[in-house]
XYZ file of C-alpha atoms in Angstrom:
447
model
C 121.854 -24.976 -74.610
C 123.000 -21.609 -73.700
C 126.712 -20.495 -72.901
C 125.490 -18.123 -70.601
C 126.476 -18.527 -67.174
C 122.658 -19.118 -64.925
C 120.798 -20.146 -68.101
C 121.251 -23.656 -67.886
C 119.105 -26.564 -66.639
C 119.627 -28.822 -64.037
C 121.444 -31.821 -65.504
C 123.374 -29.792 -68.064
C 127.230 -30.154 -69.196
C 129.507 -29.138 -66.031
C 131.758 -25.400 -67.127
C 135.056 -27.886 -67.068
C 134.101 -29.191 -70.071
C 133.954 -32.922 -68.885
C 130.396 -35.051 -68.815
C 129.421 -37.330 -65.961
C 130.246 -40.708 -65.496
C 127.634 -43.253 -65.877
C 128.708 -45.280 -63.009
C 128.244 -42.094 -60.698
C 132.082 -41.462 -60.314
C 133.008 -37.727 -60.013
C 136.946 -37.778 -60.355
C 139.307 -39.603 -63.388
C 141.335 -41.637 -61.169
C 138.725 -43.572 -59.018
C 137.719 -44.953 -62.698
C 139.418 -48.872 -63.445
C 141.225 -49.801 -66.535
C 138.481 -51.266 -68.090
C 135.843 -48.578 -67.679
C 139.080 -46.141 -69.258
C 139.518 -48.808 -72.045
C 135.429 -49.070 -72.517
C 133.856 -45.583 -74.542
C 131.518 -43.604 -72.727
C 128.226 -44.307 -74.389
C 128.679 -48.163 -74.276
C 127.359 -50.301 -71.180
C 129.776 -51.708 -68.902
C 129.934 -55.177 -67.841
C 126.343 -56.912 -66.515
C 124.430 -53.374 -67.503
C 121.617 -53.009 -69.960
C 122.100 -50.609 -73.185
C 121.641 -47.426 -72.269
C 121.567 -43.963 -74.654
C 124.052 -41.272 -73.534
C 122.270 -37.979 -72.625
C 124.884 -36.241 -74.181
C 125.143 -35.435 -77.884
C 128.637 -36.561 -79.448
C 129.368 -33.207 -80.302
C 129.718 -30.868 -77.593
C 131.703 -27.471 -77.451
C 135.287 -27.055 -77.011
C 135.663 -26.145 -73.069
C 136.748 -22.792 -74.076
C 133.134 -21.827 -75.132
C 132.004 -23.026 -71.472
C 134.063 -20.593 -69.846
C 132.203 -17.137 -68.050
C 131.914 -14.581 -70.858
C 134.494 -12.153 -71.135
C 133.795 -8.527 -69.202
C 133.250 -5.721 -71.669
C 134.618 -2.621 -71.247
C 132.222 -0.630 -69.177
C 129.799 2.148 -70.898
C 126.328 2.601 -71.418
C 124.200 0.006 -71.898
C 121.686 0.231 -75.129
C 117.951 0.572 -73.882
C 116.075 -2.872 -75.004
C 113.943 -2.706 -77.679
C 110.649 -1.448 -77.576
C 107.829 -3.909 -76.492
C 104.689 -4.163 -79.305
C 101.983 -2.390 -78.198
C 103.712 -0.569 -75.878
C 105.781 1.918 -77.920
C 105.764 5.870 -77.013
C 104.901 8.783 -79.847
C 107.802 8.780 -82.115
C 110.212 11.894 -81.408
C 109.603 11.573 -77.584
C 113.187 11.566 -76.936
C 114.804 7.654 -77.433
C 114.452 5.876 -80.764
C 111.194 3.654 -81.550
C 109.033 6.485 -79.870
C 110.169 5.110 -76.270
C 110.836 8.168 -73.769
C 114.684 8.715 -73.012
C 115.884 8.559 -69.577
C 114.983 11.407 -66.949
C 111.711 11.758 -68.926
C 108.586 12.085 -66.668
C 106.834 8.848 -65.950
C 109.686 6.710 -67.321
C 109.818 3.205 -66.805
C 106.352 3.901 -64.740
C 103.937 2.071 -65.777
C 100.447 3.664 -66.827
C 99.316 6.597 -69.040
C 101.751 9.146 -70.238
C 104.618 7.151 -68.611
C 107.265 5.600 -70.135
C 104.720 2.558 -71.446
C 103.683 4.755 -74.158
C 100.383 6.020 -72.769
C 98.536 8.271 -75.362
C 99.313 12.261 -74.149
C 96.349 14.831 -72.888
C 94.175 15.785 -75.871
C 94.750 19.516 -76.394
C 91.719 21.758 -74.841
C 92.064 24.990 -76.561
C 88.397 25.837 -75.166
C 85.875 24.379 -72.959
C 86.680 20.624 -73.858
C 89.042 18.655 -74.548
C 89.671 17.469 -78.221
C 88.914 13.649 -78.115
C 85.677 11.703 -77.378
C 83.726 13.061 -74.714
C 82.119 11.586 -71.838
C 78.931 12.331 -70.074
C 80.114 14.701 -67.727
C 82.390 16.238 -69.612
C 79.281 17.298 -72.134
C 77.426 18.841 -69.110
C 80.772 20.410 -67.584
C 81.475 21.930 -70.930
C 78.132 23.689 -70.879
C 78.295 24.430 -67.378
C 81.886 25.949 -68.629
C 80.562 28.131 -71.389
C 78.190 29.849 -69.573
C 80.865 30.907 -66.882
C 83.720 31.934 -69.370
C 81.586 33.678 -71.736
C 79.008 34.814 -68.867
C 78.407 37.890 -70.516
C 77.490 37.326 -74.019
C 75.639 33.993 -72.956
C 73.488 35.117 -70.095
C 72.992 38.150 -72.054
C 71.596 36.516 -74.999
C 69.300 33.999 -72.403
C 67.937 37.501 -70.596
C 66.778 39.099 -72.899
C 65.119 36.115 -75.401
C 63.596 35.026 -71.886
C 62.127 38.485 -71.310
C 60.799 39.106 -74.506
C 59.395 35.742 -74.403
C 57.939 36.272 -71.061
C 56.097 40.102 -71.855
C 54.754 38.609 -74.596
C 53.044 35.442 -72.537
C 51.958 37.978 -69.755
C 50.295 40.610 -71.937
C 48.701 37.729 -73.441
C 47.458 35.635 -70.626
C 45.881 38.891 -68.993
C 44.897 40.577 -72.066
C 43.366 38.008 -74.049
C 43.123 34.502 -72.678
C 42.238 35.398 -68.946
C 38.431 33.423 -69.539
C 36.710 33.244 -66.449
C 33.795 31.782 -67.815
C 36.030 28.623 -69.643
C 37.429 28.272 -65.671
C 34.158 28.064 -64.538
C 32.801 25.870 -66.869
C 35.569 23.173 -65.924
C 35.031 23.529 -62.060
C 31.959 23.395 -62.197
C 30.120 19.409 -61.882
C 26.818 20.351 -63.644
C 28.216 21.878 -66.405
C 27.096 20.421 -69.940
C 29.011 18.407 -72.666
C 28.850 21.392 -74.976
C 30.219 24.012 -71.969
C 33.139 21.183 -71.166
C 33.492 21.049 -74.862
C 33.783 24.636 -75.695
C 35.556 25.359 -72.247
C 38.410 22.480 -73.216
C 38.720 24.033 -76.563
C 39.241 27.794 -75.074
C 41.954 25.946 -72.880
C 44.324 24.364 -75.506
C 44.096 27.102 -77.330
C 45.316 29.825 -74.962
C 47.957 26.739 -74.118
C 48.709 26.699 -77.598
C 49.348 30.141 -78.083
C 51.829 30.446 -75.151
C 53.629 27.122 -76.313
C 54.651 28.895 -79.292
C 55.618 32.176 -78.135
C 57.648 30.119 -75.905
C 58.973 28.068 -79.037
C 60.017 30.767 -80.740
C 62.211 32.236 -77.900
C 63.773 28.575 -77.615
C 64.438 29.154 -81.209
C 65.924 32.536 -81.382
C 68.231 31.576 -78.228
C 69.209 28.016 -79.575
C 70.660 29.557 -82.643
C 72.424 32.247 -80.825
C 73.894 29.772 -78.306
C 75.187 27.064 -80.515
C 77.246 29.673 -82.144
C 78.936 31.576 -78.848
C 79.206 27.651 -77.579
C 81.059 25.944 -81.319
C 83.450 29.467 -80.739
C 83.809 28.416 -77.040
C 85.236 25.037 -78.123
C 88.120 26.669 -80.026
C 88.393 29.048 -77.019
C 87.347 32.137 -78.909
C 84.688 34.660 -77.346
C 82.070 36.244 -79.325
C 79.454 38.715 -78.835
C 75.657 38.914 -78.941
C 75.935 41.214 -82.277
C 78.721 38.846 -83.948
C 76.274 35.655 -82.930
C 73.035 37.069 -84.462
C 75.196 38.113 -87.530
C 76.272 34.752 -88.003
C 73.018 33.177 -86.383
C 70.365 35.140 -88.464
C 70.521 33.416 -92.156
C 69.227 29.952 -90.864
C 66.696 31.275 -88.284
C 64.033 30.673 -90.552
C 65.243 27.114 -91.507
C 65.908 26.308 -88.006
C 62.011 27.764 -87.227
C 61.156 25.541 -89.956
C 62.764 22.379 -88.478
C 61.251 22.629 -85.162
C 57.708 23.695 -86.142
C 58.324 20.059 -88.387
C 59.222 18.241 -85.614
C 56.490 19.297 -83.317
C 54.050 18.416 -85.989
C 55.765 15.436 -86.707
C 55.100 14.373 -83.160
C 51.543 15.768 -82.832
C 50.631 14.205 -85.748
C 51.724 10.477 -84.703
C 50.310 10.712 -81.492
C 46.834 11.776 -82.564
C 47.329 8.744 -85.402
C 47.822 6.574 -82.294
C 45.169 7.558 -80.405
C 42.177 8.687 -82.570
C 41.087 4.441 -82.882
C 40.276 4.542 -80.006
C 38.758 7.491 -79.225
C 36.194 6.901 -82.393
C 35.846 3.362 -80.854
C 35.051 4.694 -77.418
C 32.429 7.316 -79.386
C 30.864 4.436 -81.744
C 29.915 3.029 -78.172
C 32.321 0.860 -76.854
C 33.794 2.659 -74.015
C 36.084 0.387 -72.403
C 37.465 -1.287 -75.336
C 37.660 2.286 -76.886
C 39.618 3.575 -73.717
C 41.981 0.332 -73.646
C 42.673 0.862 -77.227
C 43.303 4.248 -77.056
C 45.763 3.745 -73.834
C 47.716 0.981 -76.622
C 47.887 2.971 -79.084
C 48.777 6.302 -77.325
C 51.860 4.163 -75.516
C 53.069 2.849 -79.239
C 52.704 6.185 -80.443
C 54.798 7.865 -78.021
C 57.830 5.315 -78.294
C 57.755 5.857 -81.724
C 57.823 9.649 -81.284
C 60.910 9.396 -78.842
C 62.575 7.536 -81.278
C 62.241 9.605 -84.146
C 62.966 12.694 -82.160
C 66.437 11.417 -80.434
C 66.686 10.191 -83.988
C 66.633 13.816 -85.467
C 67.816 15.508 -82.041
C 71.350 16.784 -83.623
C 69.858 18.373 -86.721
C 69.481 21.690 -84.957
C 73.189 22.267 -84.790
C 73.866 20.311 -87.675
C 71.493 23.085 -89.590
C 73.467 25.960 -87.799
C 77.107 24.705 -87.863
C 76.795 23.046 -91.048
C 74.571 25.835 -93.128
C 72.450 23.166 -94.274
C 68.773 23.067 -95.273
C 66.209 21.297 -93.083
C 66.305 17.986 -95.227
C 69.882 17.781 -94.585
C 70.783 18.589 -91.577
C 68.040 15.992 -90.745
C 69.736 13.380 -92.595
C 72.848 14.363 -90.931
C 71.215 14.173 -87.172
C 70.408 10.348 -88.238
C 73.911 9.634 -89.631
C 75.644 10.892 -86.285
C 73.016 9.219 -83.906
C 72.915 5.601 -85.893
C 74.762 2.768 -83.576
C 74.621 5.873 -80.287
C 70.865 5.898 -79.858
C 70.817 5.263 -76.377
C 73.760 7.409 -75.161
C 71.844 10.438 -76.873
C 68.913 9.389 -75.307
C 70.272 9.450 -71.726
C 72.426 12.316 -71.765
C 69.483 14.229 -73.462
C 67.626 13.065 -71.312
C 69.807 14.099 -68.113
C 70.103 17.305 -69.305
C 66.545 17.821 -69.584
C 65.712 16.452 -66.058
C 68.807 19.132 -64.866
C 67.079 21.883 -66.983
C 63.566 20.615 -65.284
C 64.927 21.064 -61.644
C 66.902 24.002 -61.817
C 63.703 25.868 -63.085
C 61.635 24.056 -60.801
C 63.732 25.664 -57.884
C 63.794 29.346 -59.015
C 59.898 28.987 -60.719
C 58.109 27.523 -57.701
C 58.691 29.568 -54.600
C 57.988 32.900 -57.585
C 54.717 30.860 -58.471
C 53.423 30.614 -54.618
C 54.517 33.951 -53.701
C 52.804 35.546 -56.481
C 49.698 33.501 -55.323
C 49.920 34.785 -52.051
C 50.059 38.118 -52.863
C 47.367 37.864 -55.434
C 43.789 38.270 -54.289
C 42.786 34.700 -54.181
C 45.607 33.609 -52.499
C 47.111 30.176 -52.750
C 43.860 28.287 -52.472
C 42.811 30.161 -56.220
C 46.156 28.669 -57.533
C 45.488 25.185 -56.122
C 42.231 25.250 -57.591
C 42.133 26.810 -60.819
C 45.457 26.314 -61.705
C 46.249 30.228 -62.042
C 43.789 30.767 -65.050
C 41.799 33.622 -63.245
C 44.427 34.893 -60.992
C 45.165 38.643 -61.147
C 48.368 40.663 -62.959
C 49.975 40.304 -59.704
C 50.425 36.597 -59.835
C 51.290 36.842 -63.503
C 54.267 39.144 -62.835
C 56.086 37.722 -60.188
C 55.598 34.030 -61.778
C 56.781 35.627 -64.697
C 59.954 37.092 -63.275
C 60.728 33.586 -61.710
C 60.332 31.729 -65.571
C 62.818 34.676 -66.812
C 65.069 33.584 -64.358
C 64.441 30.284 -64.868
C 64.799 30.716 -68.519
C 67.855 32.495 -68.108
C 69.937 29.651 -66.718
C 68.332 26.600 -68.617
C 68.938 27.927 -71.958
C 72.142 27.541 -72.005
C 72.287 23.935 -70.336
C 70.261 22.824 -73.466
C 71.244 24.779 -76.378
C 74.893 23.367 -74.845
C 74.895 19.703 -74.140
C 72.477 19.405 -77.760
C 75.722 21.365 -79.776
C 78.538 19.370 -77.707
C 76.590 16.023 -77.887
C 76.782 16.752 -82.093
C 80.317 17.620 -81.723
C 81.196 14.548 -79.435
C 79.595 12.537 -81.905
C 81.424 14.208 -85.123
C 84.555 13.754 -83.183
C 84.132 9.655 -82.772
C 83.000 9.381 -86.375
C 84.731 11.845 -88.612
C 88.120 12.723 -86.444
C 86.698 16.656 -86.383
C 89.078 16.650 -83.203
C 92.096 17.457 -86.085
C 90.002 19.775 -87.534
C 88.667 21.894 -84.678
C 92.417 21.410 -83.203
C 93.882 23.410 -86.931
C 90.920 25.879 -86.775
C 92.457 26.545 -82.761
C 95.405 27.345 -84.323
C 97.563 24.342 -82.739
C 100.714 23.526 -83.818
C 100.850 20.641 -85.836
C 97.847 19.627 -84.175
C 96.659 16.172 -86.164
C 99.654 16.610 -87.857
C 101.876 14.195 -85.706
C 103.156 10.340 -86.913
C 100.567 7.733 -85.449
C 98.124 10.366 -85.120
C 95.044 8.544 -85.181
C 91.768 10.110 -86.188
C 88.740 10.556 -83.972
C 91.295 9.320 -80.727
């Protein structure tokens, strides 16, 4: 039983010091001689036994008395509650913020509850574990800080890239005859054949000119956007300086992967396409539509599998083995959240280009001889230099602003993911030059 005046139950001891009378009587005098002469925890005459509610030993009535007033001054704060407790040295002992502190006693984060602070953003994010949007806003970020240097480097890979598919695709692989062989119904297996063949390979041929721009720009962005995370600028001479010793193992790692892929979806496919030739068409085509499916799934999963090791290879100076190994070790247990923000940064990619490349495409068919209706129906093969410029000028553009959305998102994805498994928060936050940064009691790596 407390002494405190308010903490005790109904029922309890009165403050006087004196316990009830069993017979309901409230004052000493309206008590007879023989309840006086009788103790208080035996029955009185005619009553049954009954055990006192009080214990025989009670406190003297001086302990019953209110508390004596202390003198007045300040009162000590109370102690902090688990799993509530401030950063230690925030101004009160026990890591609790002192009195006039913002937020305190307010409930929530950074208050007085002991909220974790604001990561540090010395760049374009902020050092802790990203989230989706933060990833796209930090690549969205780096191309409007560093404007210059970025859509500098994206120009000019984009327009080399571009000459190089135009000269080609008018020079070389403009074959009117492999057009007409495909729109044309009576045209023999061997023409289809030969026509098909002429097709992939002047698709080919463009695909990798365009690969190789990807590559040259990829390596120069990941290194102007792992500078823009420590808030540092660079320029285009500084990133190919740094860039240029791992182009070749970076060209290396994506020509592997795009085998890779080729090669497991042709393994998927080709049983049915030699069933379908040894006669059996429609099991041959359902076969083939089976094994194509399985084949792709397993080529997404590989490649989201080894989607970091491109800035693993450039950040890291690693070989092509490695940095593979590394991409698996960061993506193991995340699959799916690299999967979707890859793949919403590729559908972003896909529609900004769409916009810019699209009206160029038409207007160049209008302008061209044929018009629109030759682009509808041959798919620009035999249209003119006229069409190929001004579609070309919109894919420069195009190029020119999706580079950097994907060469971004892929290097902050691999740093998002370093930062939740290997605390490279502290590390990036020293390398910023921060203060004690990672440093602090109760830091806790990766947070």
């Amino acid at each position: 039983m407390k002494d405190t005046p308010g903490w005790a139950s109904p029922g309890s001891a009165p403050s006087g010091g004196q316990e009830p009378d069993p017979q309901g009587s409230a004052r000493p005098e309206d008590r007879t001689d023989a309840d006086r002469a009788q103790p208080a925890d035996q029955p009185g005459p005619g009553q049954a036994p009954q055990q006192s509610k009080w214990s025989k030993e009670q406190p003297p009535p001086a302990q019953w008395s209110a508390p004596t007033p202390q003198a007045p001054g300040p009162t000590p704060p109370p102690p902090p509650v688990p799993g509530w407790g401030g950063h230690p040295g925030h101004g009160a002992p026990g890591g609790r913020p002192g009195p006039g502190a913002p937020g305190y006693g307010t409930p929530g984060w950074g208050g007085g509850w002991g909220g974790p602070p604001p990561a540090a953003k010395p760049g374009v994010i902020p050092l802790r574990p990203l989230g989706i949007g933060e990833i796209l806003d930090g690549a969205v970020s780096t191309m409007r800080t560093y404007w210059r240097t970025v859509l500098g480097i994206s120009l000019a890979v984009a327009v080399v890239t571009q000459i190089g598919v135009i000269l080609l695709q008018g020079l070389v692989l403009d074959d009117t005859a492999s057009a007409d062989a495909l729109n044309d119904p009576t045209a023999t297996p061997g023409e289809l054949g030969r026509a098909l063949g002429d097709t992939l390979l002047s698709t080919s041929v463009v695909m990798v000119i365009s690969l190789l721009g990807t590559i040259i720009a990829t390596a120069l962005l990941t290194t102007v956007t792992s500078r823009a995370v420590l808030g540092r600028s660079v320029t285009t001479a500084e990133a190919w300086r740094d860039a240029r010793p791992q182009l070749l193992r970076l060209a290396g790692l994506t020509v592997l992967l795009l085998v890779t892929a080729v090669l497991i979806m042709a393994v998927g496919v080709l049983p049915g396409v030699l069933l379908a030739a040894g006669g059996s068409t429609g099991g041959g085509v359902l076969l083939a539509l089976f094994g194509g499916l399985g084949a792709f799934v397993l080529t997404v999963w590989l490649m989201i599998r080894f989607s970091l090791a491109s800035p693993a290879l450039m950040l890291e100076k690693q070989g092509v083995g490695k940095s593979l190994g590394r991409s698996v070790k960061l993506v193991r247990g995340s699959w799916w959240r690299v999967l979707g923000i890859q793949l919403l940064a590729a559908i972003i990619a896909y529609i900004v280009a769409s916009i810019v490349v699209i009206p160029f495409s038409f207007a160049g068919a209008a302008l061209d001889g044929d018009g629109i209706s030759g682009l509808l129906a041959t798919g620009g093969t035999t249209l003119g230099w006229t069409y190929l410029v001004i579609s070309g000028v919109g894919a420069v553009i195009g190029s020119t602003l999706t580079f950097p959305i994907s060469a971004g998102v892929t290097v902050l994805l691999y740093i998002d993911q370093r930062i939740r498994r290997e605390a490279l928060d502290l590390e990036l936050g020293r390398a910023a030059g921060l203060q004690g940064y990672g440093d602090a009691p109760g830091a806790t790596p990766g947070s």
